[in-house]
Coordinates of C-alpha atoms (C1' of nucleotides) in Angstrom, one line a residue:
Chain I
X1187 CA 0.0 0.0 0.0
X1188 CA 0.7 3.4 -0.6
X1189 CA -0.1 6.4 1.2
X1190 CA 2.3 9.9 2.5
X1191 CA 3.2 9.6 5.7
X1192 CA 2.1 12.8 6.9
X1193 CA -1.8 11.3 6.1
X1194 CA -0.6 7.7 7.9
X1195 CA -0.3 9.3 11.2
X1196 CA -3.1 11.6 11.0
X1197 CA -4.9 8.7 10.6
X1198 CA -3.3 6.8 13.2
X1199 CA -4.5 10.0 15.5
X1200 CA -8.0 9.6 14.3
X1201 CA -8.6 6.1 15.1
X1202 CA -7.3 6.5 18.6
X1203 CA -9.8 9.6 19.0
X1204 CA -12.5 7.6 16.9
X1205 CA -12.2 4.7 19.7
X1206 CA -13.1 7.6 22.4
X1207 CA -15.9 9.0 20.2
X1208 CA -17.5 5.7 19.4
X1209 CA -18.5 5.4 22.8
X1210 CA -20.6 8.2 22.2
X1211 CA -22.4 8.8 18.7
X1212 CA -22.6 6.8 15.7
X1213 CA -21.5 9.0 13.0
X1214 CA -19.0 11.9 12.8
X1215 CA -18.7 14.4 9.8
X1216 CA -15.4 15.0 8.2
X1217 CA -15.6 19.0 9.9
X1218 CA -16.4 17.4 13.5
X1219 CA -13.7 14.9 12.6
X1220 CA -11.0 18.1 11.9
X1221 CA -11.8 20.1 14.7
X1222 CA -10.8 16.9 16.8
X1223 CA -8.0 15.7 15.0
X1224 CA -6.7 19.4 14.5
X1225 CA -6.6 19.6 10.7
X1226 CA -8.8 20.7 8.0
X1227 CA -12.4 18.9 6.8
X1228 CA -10.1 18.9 3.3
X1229 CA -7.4 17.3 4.8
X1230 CA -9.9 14.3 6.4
X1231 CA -11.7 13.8 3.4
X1232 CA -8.4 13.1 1.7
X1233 CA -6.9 11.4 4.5
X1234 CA -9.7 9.0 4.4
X1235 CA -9.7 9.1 0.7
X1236 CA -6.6 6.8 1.1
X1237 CA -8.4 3.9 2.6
X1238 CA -9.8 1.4 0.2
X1239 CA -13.2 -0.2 0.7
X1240 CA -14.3 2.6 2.8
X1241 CA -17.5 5.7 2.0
X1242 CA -18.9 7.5 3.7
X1243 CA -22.7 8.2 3.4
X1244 CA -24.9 11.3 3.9
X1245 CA -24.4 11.8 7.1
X1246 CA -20.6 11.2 7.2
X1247 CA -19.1 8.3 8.4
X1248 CA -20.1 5.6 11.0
X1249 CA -17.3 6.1 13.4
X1250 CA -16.2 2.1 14.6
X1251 CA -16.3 1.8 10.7
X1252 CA -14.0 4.4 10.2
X1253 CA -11.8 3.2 12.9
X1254 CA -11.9 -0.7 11.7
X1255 CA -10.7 0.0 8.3
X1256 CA -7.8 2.4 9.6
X1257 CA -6.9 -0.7 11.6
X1258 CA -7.0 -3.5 9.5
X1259 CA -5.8 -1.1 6.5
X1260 CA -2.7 -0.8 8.8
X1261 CA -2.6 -4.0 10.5
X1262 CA -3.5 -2.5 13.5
X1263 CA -5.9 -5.3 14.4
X1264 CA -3.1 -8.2 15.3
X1265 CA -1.4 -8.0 18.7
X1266 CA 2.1 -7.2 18.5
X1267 CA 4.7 -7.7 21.3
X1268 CA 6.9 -5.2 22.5
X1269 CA 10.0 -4.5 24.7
X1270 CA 11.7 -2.0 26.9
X1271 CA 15.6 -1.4 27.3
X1272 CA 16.9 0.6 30.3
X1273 CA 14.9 0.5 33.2
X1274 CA 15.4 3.9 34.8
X1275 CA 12.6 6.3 35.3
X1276 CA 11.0 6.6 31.9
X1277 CA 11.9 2.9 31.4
X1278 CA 10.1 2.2 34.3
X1279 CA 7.0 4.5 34.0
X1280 CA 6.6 2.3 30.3
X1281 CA 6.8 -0.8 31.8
X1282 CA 3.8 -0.4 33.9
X1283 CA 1.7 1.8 32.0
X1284 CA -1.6 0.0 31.5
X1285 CA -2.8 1.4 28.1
X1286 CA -0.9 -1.1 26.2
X1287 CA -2.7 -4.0 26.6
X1288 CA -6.0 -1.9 25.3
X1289 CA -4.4 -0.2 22.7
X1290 CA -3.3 -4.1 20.7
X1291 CA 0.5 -4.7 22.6
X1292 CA 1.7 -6.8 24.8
X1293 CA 4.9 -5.9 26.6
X1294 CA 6.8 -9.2 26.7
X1295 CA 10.0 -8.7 28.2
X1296 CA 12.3 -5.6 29.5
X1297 CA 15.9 -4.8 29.6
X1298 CA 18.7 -3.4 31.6
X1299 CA 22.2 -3.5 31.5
X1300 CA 22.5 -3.5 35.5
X1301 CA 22.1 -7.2 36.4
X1302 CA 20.9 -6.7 40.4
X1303 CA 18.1 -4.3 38.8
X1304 CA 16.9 -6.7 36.9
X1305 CA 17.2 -9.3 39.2
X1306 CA 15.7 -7.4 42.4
X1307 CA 12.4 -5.2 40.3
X1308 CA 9.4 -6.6 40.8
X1309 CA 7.1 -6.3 37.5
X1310 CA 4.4 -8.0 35.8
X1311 CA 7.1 -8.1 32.7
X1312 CA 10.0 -10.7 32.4
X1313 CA 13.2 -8.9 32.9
X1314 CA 17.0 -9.7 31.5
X1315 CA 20.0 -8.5 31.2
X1316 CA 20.9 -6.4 28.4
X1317 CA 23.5 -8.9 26.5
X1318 CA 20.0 -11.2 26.1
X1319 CA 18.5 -8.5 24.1
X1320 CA 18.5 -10.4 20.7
X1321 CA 18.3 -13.8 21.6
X1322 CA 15.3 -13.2 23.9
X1323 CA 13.8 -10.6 20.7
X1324 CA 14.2 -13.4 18.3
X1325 CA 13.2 -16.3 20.8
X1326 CA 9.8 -14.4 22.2
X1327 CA 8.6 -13.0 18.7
X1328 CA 9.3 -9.1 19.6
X1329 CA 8.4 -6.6 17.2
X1330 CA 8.5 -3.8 18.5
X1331 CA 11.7 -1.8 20.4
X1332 CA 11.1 1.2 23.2
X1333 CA 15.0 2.8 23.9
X1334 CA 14.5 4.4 27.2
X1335 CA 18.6 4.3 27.6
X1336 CA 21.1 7.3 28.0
X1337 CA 22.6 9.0 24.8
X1338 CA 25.9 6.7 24.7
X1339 CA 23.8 3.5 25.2
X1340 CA 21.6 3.8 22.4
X1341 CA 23.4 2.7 19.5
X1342 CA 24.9 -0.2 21.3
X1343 CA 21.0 -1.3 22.2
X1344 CA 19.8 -0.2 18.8
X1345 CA 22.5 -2.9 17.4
X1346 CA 21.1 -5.6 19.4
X1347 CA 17.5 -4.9 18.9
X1348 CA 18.4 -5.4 15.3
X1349 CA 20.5 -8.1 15.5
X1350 CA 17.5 -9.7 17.2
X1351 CA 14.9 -8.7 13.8
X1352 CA 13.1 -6.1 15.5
X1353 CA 10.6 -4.4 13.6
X1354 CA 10.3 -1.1 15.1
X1355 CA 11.9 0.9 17.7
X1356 CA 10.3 3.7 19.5
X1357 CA 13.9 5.8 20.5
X1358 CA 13.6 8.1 23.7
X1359 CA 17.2 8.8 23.6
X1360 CA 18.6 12.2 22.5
X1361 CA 20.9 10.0 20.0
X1362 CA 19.1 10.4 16.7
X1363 CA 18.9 6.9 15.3
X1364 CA 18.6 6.1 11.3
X1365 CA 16.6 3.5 9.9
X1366 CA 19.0 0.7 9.4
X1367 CA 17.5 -2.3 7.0
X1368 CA 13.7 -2.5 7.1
X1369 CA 13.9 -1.3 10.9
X1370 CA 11.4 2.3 11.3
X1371 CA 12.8 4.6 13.9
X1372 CA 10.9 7.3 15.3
X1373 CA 12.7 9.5 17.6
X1374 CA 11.2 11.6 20.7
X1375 CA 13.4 13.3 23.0
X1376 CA 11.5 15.2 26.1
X1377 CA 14.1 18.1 25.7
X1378 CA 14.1 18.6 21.8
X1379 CA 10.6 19.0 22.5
X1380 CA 10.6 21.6 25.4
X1381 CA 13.4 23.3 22.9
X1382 CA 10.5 23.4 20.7
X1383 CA 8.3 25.0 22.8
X1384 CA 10.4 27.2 24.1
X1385 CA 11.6 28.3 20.4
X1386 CA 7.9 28.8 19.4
X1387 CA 6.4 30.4 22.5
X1388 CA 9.4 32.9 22.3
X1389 CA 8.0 34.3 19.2
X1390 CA 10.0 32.6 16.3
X1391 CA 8.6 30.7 13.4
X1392 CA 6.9 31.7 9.9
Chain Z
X1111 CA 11.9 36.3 13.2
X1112 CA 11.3 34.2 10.3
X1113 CA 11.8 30.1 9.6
X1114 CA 9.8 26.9 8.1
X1115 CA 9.1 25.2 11.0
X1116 CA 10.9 21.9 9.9
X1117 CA 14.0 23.6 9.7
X1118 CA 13.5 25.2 13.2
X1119 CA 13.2 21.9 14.6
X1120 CA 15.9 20.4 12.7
X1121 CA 18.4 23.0 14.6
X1122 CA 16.9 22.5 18.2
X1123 CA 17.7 18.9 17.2
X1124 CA 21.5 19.9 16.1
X1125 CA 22.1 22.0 19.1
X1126 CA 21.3 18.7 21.8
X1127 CA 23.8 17.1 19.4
X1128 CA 26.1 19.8 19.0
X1129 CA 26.4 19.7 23.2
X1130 CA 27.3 16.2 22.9
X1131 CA 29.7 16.8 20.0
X1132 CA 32.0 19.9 21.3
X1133 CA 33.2 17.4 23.9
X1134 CA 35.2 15.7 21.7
X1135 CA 36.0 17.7 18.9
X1136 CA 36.4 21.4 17.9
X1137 CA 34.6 22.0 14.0
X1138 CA 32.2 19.6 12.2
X1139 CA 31.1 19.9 8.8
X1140 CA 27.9 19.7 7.0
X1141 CA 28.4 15.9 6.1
X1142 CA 29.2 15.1 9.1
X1143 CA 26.0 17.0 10.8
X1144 CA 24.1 15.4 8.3
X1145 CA 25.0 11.7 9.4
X1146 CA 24.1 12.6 13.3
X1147 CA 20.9 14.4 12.6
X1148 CA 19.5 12.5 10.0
X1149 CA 19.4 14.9 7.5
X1150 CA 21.1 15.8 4.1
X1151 CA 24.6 18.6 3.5
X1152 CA 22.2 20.4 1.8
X1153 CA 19.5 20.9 5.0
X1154 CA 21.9 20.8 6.9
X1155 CA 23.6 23.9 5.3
X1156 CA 20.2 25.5 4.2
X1157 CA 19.1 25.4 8.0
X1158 CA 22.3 27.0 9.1
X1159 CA 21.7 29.5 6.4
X1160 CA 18.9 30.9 8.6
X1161 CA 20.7 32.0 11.5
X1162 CA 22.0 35.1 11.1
X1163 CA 25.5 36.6 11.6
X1164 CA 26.6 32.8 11.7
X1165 CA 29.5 31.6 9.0
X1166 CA 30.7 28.0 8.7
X1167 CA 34.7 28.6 7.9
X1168 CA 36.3 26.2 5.6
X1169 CA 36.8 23.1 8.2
X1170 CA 33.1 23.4 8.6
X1171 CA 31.5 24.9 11.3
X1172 CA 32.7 25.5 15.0
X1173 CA 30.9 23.2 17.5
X1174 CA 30.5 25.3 20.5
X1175 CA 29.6 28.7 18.2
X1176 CA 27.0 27.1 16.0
X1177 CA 25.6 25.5 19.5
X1178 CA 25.7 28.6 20.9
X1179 CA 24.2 30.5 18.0
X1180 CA 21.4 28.2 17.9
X1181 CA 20.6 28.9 22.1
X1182 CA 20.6 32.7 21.4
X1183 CA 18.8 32.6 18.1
X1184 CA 15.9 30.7 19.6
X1185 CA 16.0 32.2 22.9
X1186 CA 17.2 29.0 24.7
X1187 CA 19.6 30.5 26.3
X1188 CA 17.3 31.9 29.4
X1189 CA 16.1 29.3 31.7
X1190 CA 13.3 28.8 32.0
X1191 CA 9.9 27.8 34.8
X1192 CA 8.1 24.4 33.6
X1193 CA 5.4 22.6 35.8
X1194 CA 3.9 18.9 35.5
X1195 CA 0.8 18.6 35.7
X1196 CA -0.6 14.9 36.7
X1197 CA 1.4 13.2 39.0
X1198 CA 0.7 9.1 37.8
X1199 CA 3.8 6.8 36.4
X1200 CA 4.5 9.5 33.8
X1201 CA 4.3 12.2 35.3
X1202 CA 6.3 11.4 38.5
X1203 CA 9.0 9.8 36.2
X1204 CA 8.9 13.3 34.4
X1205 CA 9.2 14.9 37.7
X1206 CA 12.3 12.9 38.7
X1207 CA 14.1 13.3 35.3
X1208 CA 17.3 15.3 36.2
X1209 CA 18.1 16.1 33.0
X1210 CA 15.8 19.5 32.4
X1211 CA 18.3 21.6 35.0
X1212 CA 21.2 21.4 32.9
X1213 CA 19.0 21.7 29.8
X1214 CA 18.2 25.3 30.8
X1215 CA 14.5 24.5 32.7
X1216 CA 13.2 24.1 35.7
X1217 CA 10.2 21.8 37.4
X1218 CA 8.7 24.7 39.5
X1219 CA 5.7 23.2 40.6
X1220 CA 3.6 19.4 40.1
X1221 CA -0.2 19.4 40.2
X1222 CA -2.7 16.6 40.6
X1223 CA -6.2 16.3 41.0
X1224 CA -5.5 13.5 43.7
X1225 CA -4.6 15.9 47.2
X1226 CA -4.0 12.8 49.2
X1227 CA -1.4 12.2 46.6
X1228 CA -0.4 15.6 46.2
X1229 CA 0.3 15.9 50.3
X1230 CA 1.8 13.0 50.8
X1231 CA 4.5 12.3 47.8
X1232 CA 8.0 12.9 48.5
X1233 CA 9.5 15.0 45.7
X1234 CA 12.0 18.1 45.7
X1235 CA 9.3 19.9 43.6
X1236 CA 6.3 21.8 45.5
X1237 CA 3.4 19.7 44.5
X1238 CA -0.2 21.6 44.6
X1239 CA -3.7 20.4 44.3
X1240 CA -5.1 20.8 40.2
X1241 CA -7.1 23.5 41.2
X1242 CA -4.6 25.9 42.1
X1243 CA -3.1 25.5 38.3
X1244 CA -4.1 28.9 37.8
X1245 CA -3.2 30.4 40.2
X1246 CA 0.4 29.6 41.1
X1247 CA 1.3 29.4 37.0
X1248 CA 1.1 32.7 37.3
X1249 CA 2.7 33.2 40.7
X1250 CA 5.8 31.8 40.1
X1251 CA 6.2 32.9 36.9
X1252 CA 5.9 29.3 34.7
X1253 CA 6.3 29.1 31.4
X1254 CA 5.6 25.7 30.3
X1255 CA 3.4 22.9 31.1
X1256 CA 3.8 19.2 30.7
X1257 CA 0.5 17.5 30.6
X1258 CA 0.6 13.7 31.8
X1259 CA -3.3 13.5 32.6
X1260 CA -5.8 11.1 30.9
X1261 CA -8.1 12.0 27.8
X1262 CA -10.7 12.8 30.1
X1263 CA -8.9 15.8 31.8
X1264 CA -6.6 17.0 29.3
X1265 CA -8.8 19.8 27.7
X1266 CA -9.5 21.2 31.7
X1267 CA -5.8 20.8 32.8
X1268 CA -5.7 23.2 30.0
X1269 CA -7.6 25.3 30.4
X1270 CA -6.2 25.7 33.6
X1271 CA -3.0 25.9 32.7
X1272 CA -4.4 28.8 30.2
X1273 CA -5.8 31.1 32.6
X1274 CA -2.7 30.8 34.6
X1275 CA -0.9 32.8 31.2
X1276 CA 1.1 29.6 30.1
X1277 CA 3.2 30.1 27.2
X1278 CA 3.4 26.3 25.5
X1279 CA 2.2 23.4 26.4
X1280 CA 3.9 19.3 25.8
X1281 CA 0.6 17.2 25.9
X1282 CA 0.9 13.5 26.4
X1283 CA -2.6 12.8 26.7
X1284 CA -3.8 11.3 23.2
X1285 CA -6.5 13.9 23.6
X1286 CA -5.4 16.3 20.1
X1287 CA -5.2 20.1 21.7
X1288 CA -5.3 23.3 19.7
X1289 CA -3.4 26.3 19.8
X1290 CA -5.0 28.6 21.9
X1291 CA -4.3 32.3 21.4
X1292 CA -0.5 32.4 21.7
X1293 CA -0.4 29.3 23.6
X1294 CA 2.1 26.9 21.4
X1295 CA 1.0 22.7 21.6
X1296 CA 3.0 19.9 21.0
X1297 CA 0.8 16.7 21.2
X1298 CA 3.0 13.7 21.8
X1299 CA 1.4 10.3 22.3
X1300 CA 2.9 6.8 23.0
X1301 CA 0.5 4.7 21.6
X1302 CA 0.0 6.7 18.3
X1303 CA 3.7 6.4 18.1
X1304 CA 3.5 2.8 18.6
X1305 CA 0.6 2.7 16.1
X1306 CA 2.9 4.5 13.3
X1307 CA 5.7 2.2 14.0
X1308 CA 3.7 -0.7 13.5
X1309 CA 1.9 0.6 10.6
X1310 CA 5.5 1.2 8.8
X1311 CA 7.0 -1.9 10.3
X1312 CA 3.9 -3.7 8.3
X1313 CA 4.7 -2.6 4.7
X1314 CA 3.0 0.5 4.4
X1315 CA 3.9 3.7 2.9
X1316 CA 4.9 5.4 0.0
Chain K
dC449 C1' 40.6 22.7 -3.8
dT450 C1' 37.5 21.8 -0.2
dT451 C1' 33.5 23.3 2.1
dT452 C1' 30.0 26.7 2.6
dG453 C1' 26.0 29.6 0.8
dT454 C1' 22.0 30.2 -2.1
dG455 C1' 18.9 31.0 -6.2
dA456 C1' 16.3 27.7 -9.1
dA457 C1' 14.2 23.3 -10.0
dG458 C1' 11.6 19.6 -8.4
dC459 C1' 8.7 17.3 -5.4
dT460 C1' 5.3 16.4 -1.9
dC461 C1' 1.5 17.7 0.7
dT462 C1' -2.3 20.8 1.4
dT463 C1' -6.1 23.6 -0.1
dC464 C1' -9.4 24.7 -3.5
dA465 C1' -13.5 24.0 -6.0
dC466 C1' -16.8 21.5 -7.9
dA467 C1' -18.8 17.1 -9.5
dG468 C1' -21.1 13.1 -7.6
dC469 C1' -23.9 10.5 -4.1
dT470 C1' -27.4 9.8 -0.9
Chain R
dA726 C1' -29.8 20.3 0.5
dG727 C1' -25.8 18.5 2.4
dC728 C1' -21.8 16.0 2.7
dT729 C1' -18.3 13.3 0.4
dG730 C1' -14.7 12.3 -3.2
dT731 C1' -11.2 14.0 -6.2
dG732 C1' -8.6 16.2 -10.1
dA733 C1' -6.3 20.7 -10.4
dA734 C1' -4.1 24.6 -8.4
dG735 C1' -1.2 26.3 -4.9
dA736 C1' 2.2 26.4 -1.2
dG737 C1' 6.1 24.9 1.2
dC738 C1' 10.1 22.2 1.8
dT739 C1' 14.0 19.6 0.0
dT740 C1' 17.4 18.7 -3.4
dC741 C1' 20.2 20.3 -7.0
dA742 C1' 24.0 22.6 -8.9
dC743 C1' 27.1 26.0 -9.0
dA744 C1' 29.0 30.5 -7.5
dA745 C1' 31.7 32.3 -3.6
dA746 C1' 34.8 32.2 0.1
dG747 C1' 38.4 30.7 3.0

DNA sequence: CTTTGTGAAGCTCTTCACAGCT
DNA sequence: AGCTGTGAAGAGCTTCACAAAG
């Protein structure tokens, strides 16, 4: 499938709000479905556009529809596991957040490279030592990568994540990491964000 | 001042780099900027070309001035007043992160609905109850607010946050908010991130 | 003679505007 | 009537390619 990437996660977007709406109306119009999604009516109707199979009728679209076809469209239906390396804070915070299970992932085993950490926390997750990263990726069937590691550790966990087949990683680190092989990166570091903010609210920008 | 916004984040990017870098070496050149940040020479150079009174030499660009360029250019160079508000996994992980001091912030204050919670956690950051968002925002002078509140109360905590004359806001609730007046919003949620990464990681895309 | 700086070309995404359904 | 669907126009960003500077 085809589709520009900047539409893909809009879309993602929508069918996490669409799962909120659901619970309360049947339909949504593509200008309803904007002001939520914080784009233009446009910019839906094309967005949706991109999905095969899929109209919407006089009074819009039925909104589980909707969000069905963005998630079997994007095979976003199937359950897909998912790990954690570094087990500090953030690392932590991940590990026991309890929107995952909801949201289609299962968090099937976390990382550290300090041995009596992961030997002493307690957590509803299986925890091992970092040098098992890719044996226990390949072995357990994990997809999906979260790097929750300082700057200098991230490559070196990156590498093993890979080694193991990960699909995706999900990069907390300040490190910027390239897609290497069919792996997607997406990077998010707290601070580049605030920078952002900061940058924006200060009165710069087009 | 005047940049696409792409190219503003690109630098903010650079600069987190460019601290890293300046340890360990004195110039860099556009090739070599491109390879950390993920970008091309050319953006690399064309970003560059938007700071003013800034000239790469010819062994590139110096580490510390272009870093430094970028802080005063953006107004990073101040520090400044940030508050959390929601004090669950995320937020308290956020509130324990101690890398925003030497980043140039500082966690002034932690809200939560939750007063028991609020009176009782240990933390070296003032913790208030959510109703005094408001009001001590605009006491102690804060300037940004990190939202780690569920769907439900994101578009209140705003509000809140608002009133209380905040200048940007870093929302991890997947509730999508708007730009307010001259409030700026970043929206960052884990599970649409995860949703993307799977999505790509699944053969989609252009 | 290497590396930057920058107008111009090219490309991708968004917005427009209207035809087509219901 | 009202809303969607979509080619066409427009805007913005990136890449190109070469002039300029050290």
């Amino acid at each position: 499938m085809i589709i520009p990437q900047p539409a893909l996660e809009r879309l993602c977007r929508m069918r996490i709000l669409l799962e909120e709406l659901k619970e309360k109306q049947i339909t949504v119009d593509s200008q309803e479905l904007a002001g939520l999604c914080g784009s233009s009516p446009d910019t839906v109707r094309k967005d949706i556009g991109y999905l095969k199979n899929f109209r919407g009728g006089k009074q819009g679209y039925v909104c589980s529809e909707l969000s069905d076809c963005i998630k079997t469209t994007f095979n976003l239906a199937k359950r897909r596991k998912a790990c954690v390396v570094g087990l500090g804070k953030l690392g932590s915070a991940i590990l026991e957040y309890p929107g995952f299970f909801p949201a289609g992932y299962e968090l099937a085993a976390g990382f550290d490279s300090d041995i009596n950490l992961v030997e002493l926390k307690k957590s509803g997750v299986p925890l091992f030592a970092s040098y098992e990263i890719s044996e226990k990726v390949r072995q357990l069937g994990i997809e999906l990568g979260i790097l929750a590691v300082p700057f200098e550790a991230a490559q070196k966990s990156f590498d093993r994540l890979a080694e193991g087949g990960i699909k995706g990683v999900l990069n907390f680190s300040s490190a910027i990491l390239k897609m290497a092989g069919n792996i997607y990166v997406r990077n998010i570091s707290f601070l580049h964000e605030f920078d952002i903010i900061s940058a924006l609210s200060a009165g710069i920008e087009i």
